[in-house]
Coordinates of C-alpha atoms and ligand atoms in Angstrom, one line a residue:
X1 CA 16.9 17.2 15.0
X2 CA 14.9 14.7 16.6
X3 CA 11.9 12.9 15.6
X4 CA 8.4 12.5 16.1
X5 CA 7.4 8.8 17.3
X6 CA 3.6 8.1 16.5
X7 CA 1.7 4.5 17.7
X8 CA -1.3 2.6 16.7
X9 CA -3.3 0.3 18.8
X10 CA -6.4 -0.9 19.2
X11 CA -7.6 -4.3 18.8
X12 CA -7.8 -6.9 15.9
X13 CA -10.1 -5.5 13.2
X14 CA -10.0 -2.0 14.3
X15 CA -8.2 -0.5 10.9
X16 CA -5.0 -0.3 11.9
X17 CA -3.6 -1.1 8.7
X18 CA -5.9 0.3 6.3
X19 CA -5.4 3.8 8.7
X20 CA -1.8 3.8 8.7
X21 CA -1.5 4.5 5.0
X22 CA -3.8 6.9 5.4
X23 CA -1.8 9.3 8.4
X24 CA 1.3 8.5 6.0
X25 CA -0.5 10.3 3.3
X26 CA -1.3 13.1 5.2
X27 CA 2.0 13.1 6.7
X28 CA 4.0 13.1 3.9
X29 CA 1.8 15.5 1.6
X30 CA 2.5 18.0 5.0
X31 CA 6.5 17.4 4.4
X32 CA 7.0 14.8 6.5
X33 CA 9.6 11.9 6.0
X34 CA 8.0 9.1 7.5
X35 CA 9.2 5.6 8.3
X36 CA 6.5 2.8 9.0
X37 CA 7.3 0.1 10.9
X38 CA 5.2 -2.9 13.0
X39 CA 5.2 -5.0 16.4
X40 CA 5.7 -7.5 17.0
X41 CA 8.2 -7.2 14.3
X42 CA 10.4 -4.8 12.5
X43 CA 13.3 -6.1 11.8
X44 CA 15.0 -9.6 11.2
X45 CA 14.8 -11.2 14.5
X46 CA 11.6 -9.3 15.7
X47 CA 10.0 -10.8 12.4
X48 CA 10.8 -14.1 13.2
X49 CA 9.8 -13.7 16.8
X50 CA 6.6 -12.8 15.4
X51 CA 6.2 -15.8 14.1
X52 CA 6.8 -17.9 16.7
X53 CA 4.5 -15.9 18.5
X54 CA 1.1 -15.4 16.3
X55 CA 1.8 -18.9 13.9
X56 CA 3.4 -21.6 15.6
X57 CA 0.1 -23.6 16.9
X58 CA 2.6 -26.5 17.6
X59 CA 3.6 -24.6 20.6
X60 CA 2.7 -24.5 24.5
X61 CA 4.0 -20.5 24.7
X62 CA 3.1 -19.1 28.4
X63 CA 2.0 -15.9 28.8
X64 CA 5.2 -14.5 30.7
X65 CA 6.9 -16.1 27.5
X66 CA 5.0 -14.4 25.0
X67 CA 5.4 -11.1 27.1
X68 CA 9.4 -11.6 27.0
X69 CA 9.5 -12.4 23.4
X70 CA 7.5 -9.2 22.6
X71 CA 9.9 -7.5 24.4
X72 CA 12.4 -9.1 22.7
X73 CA 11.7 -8.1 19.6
X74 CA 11.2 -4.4 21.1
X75 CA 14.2 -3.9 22.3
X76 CA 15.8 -4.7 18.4
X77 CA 13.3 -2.9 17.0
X78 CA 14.2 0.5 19.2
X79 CA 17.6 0.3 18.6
X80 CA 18.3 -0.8 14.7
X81 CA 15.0 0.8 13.8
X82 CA 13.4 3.3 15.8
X83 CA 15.9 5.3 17.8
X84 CA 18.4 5.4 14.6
X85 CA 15.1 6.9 12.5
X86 CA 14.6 9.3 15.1
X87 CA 17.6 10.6 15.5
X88 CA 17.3 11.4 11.4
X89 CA 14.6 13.8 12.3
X90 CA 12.0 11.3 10.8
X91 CA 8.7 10.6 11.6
X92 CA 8.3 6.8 12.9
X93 CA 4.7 5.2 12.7
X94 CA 4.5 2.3 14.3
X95 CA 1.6 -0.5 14.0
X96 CA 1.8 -1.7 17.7
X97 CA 3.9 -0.6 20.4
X98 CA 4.4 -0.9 24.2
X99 CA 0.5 -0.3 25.0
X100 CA -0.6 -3.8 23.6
X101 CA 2.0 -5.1 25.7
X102 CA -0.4 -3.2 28.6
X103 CA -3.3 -4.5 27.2
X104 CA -2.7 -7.9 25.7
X105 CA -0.3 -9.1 28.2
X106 CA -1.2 -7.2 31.2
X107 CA -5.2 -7.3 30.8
X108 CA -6.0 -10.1 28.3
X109 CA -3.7 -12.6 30.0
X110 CA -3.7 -11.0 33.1
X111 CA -0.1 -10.6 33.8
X112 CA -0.9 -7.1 35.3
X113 CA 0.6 -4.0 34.4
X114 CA 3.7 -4.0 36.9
X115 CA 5.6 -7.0 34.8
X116 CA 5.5 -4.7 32.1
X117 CA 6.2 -1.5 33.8
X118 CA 9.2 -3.3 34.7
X119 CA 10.3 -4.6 31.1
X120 CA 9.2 -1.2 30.0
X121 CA 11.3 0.7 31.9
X122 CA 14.5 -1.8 31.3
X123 CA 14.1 -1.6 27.1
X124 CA 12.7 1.7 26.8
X125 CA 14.1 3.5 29.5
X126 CA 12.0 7.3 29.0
X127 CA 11.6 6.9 25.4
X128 CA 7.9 7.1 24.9
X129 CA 5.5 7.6 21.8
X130 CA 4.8 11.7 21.1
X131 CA 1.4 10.4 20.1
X132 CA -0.5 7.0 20.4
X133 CA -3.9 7.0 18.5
X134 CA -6.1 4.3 19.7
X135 CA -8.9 3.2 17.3
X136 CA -11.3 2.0 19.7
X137 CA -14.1 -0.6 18.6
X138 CA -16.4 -3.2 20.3
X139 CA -14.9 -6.3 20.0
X140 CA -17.3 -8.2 18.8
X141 CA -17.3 -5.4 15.6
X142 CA -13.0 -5.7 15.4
X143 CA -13.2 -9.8 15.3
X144 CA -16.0 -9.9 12.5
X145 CA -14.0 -7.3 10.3
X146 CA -11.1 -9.6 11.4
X147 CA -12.4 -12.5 10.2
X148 CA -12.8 -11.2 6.4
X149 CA -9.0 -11.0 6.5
X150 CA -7.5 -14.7 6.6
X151 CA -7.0 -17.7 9.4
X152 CA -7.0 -16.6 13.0
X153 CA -3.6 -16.4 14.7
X154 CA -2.9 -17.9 18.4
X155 CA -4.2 -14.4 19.5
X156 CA -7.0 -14.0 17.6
X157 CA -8.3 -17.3 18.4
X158 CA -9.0 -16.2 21.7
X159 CA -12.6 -15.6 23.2
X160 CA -14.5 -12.4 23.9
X161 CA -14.1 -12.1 27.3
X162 CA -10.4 -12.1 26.6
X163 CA -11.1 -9.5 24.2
X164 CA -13.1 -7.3 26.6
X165 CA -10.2 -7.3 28.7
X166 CA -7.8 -5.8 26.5
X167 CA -10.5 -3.3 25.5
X168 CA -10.8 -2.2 28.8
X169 CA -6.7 -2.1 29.5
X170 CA -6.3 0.6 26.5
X171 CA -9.0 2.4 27.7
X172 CA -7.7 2.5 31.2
X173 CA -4.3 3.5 30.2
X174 CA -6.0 5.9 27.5
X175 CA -7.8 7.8 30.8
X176 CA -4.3 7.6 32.5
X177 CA -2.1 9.3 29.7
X178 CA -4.7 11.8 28.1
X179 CA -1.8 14.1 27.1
X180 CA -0.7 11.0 24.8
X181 CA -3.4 9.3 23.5
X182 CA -6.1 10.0 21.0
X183 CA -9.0 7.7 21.4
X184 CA -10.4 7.6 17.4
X185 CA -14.0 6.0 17.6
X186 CA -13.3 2.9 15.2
X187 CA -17.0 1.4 14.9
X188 CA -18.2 4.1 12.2
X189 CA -17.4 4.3 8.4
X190 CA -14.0 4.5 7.2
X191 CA -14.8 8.2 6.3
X192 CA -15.9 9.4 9.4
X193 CA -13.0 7.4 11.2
X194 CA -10.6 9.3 8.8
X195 CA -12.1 12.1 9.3
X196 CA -11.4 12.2 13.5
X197 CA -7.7 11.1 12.4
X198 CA -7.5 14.0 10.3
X199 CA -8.1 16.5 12.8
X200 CA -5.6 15.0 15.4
X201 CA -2.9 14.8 12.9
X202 CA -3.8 18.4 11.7
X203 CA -2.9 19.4 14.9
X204 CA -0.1 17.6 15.6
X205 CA 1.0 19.1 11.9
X206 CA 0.2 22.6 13.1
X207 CA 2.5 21.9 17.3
X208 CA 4.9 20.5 14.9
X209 CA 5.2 23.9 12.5
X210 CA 4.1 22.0 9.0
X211 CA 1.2 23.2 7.5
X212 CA -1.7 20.7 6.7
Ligands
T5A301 N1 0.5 -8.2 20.3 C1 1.3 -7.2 19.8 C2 0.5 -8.4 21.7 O1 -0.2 -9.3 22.2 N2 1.4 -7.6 22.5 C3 2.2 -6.7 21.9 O2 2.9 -6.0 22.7 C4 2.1 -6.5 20.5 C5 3.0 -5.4 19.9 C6 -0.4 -8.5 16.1 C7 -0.9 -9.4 17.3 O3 0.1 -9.3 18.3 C8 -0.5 -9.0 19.5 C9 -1.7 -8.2 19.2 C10 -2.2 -8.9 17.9 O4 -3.0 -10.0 18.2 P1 -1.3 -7.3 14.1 O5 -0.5 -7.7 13.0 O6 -1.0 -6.0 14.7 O7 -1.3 -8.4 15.2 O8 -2.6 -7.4 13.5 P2 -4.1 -7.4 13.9 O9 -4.5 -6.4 14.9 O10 -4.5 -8.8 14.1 O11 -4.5 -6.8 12.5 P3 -5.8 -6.9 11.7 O12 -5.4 -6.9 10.2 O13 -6.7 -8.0 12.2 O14 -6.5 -5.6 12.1 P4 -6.3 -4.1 11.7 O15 -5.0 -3.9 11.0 O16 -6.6 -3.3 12.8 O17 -7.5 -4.0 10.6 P5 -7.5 -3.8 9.1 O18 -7.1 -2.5 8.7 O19 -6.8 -5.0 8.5 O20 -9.0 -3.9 8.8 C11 -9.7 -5.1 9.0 C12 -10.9 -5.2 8.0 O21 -11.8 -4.2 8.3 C13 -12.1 -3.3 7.2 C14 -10.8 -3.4 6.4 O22 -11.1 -3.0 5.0 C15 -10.4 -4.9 6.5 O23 -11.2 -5.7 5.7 N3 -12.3 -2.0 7.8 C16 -13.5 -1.4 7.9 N4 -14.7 -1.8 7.6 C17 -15.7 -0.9 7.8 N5 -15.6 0.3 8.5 C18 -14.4 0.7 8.9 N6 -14.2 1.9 9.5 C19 -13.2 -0.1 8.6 N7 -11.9 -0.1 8.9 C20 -11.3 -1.2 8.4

């Protein structure tokens, strides 16, 4: 039996975290066996690749650099984490996936989209997520919720208009792949945010045959 691969995105501050023990709740009270995972990170290597990527301020790391080491990490996550889950029949929730690389690398830093078509299709091949929620929030919102969480990282030490820019990449790959993604309006209260999340996932329960 194969799995069902589910993705969170959206930028800093938007609730990824706090949300994703929240769909693991309503996942596993609906049967599920779910396996929660993170990028950049994951496993071993992927973990310390994410270190040299968001905390080493000592070093001069160049945007094609940063894209390969996320993809780096990717490709270990997929195959000692991801793909093996899968193939259990579990459900895999990951915080971060290939669509920050779209945004981040390919809008914020303005790599483009092609360099990572290309890495994507050479890691990935046609895996893809089943579902990617995007919790979408104005980034001036995400960086002040941000900010009540701890010291910036090299990211998040970037401006707004870098910021804007990965905004606007989810939301243009949001409009491209609307049989994938579900755009959750992030800006309101946690309640009403878990209440949009609670009627995707009820539906994905109810295409998947387990009752909500
Ligand atoms: N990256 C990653 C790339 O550049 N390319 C890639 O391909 C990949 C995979 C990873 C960084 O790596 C980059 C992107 C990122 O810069 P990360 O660990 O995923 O970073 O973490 P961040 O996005 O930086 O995580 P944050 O913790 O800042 O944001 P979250 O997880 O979205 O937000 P969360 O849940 O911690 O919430 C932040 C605060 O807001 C409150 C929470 O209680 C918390 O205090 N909050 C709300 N408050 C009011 N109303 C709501 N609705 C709220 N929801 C949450």
């Amino acid at each position: 039996m194969e799995g069902v691969f589910l993705t969170l995105e959206g930028l800093e501050g938007t609730g990824k975290t706090t949300n994703l023990a929240f769909l693991t709740q309503l996942l596993e009270e609906a049967g599920a066996n779910v396996l929660v995972s993170r990028e950049p990170g994951g496993t071993q290597l992927g973990e310390a690749l994410r270190e040299l990527i968001l905390n080493r301020h000592d070093l001069q790391v160049s945007a094609m650099s940063e894209l390969l080491m996320i993809f780096a990490a990717r490709a270990q996550h997929l195959e000692q984490v991801i793909k093996p889950a899968l193939a259990e029949g579990l459900w895999v929730i990951s915080d971060r996936f290939t669509e920050a690389s779209y945004a981040y690398q390919g809008s914020g830093r303005e790599l483009g989209s092609a360099a990572v078509e290309v890495l994507e299709a050479l890691v990935q091949a046609h895996l893809q997520p089943d579902v990617t929620f995007l919790l979408d929030i104005d980034p001036e919102l995400g960086l002040r919720r941000a900010s009540a969480t701890g010291a910036p990282d090299r990211i998040e030490q970037e401006g707004l208009a870098f910021f804007e820019r990965v905004r606007s990449g989810y939301l243009s790959r949001a409009e491209q792949f609307p049989e994938r993604f579900k755009v959750v309006d992030a800006s309101p209260s946690l309640e009403q945010v878990q209440t949009q999340l609670r009627m995707h996932v009820s539906a994905l329960l109810n295409e998947k045959g387990l009752a909500t």
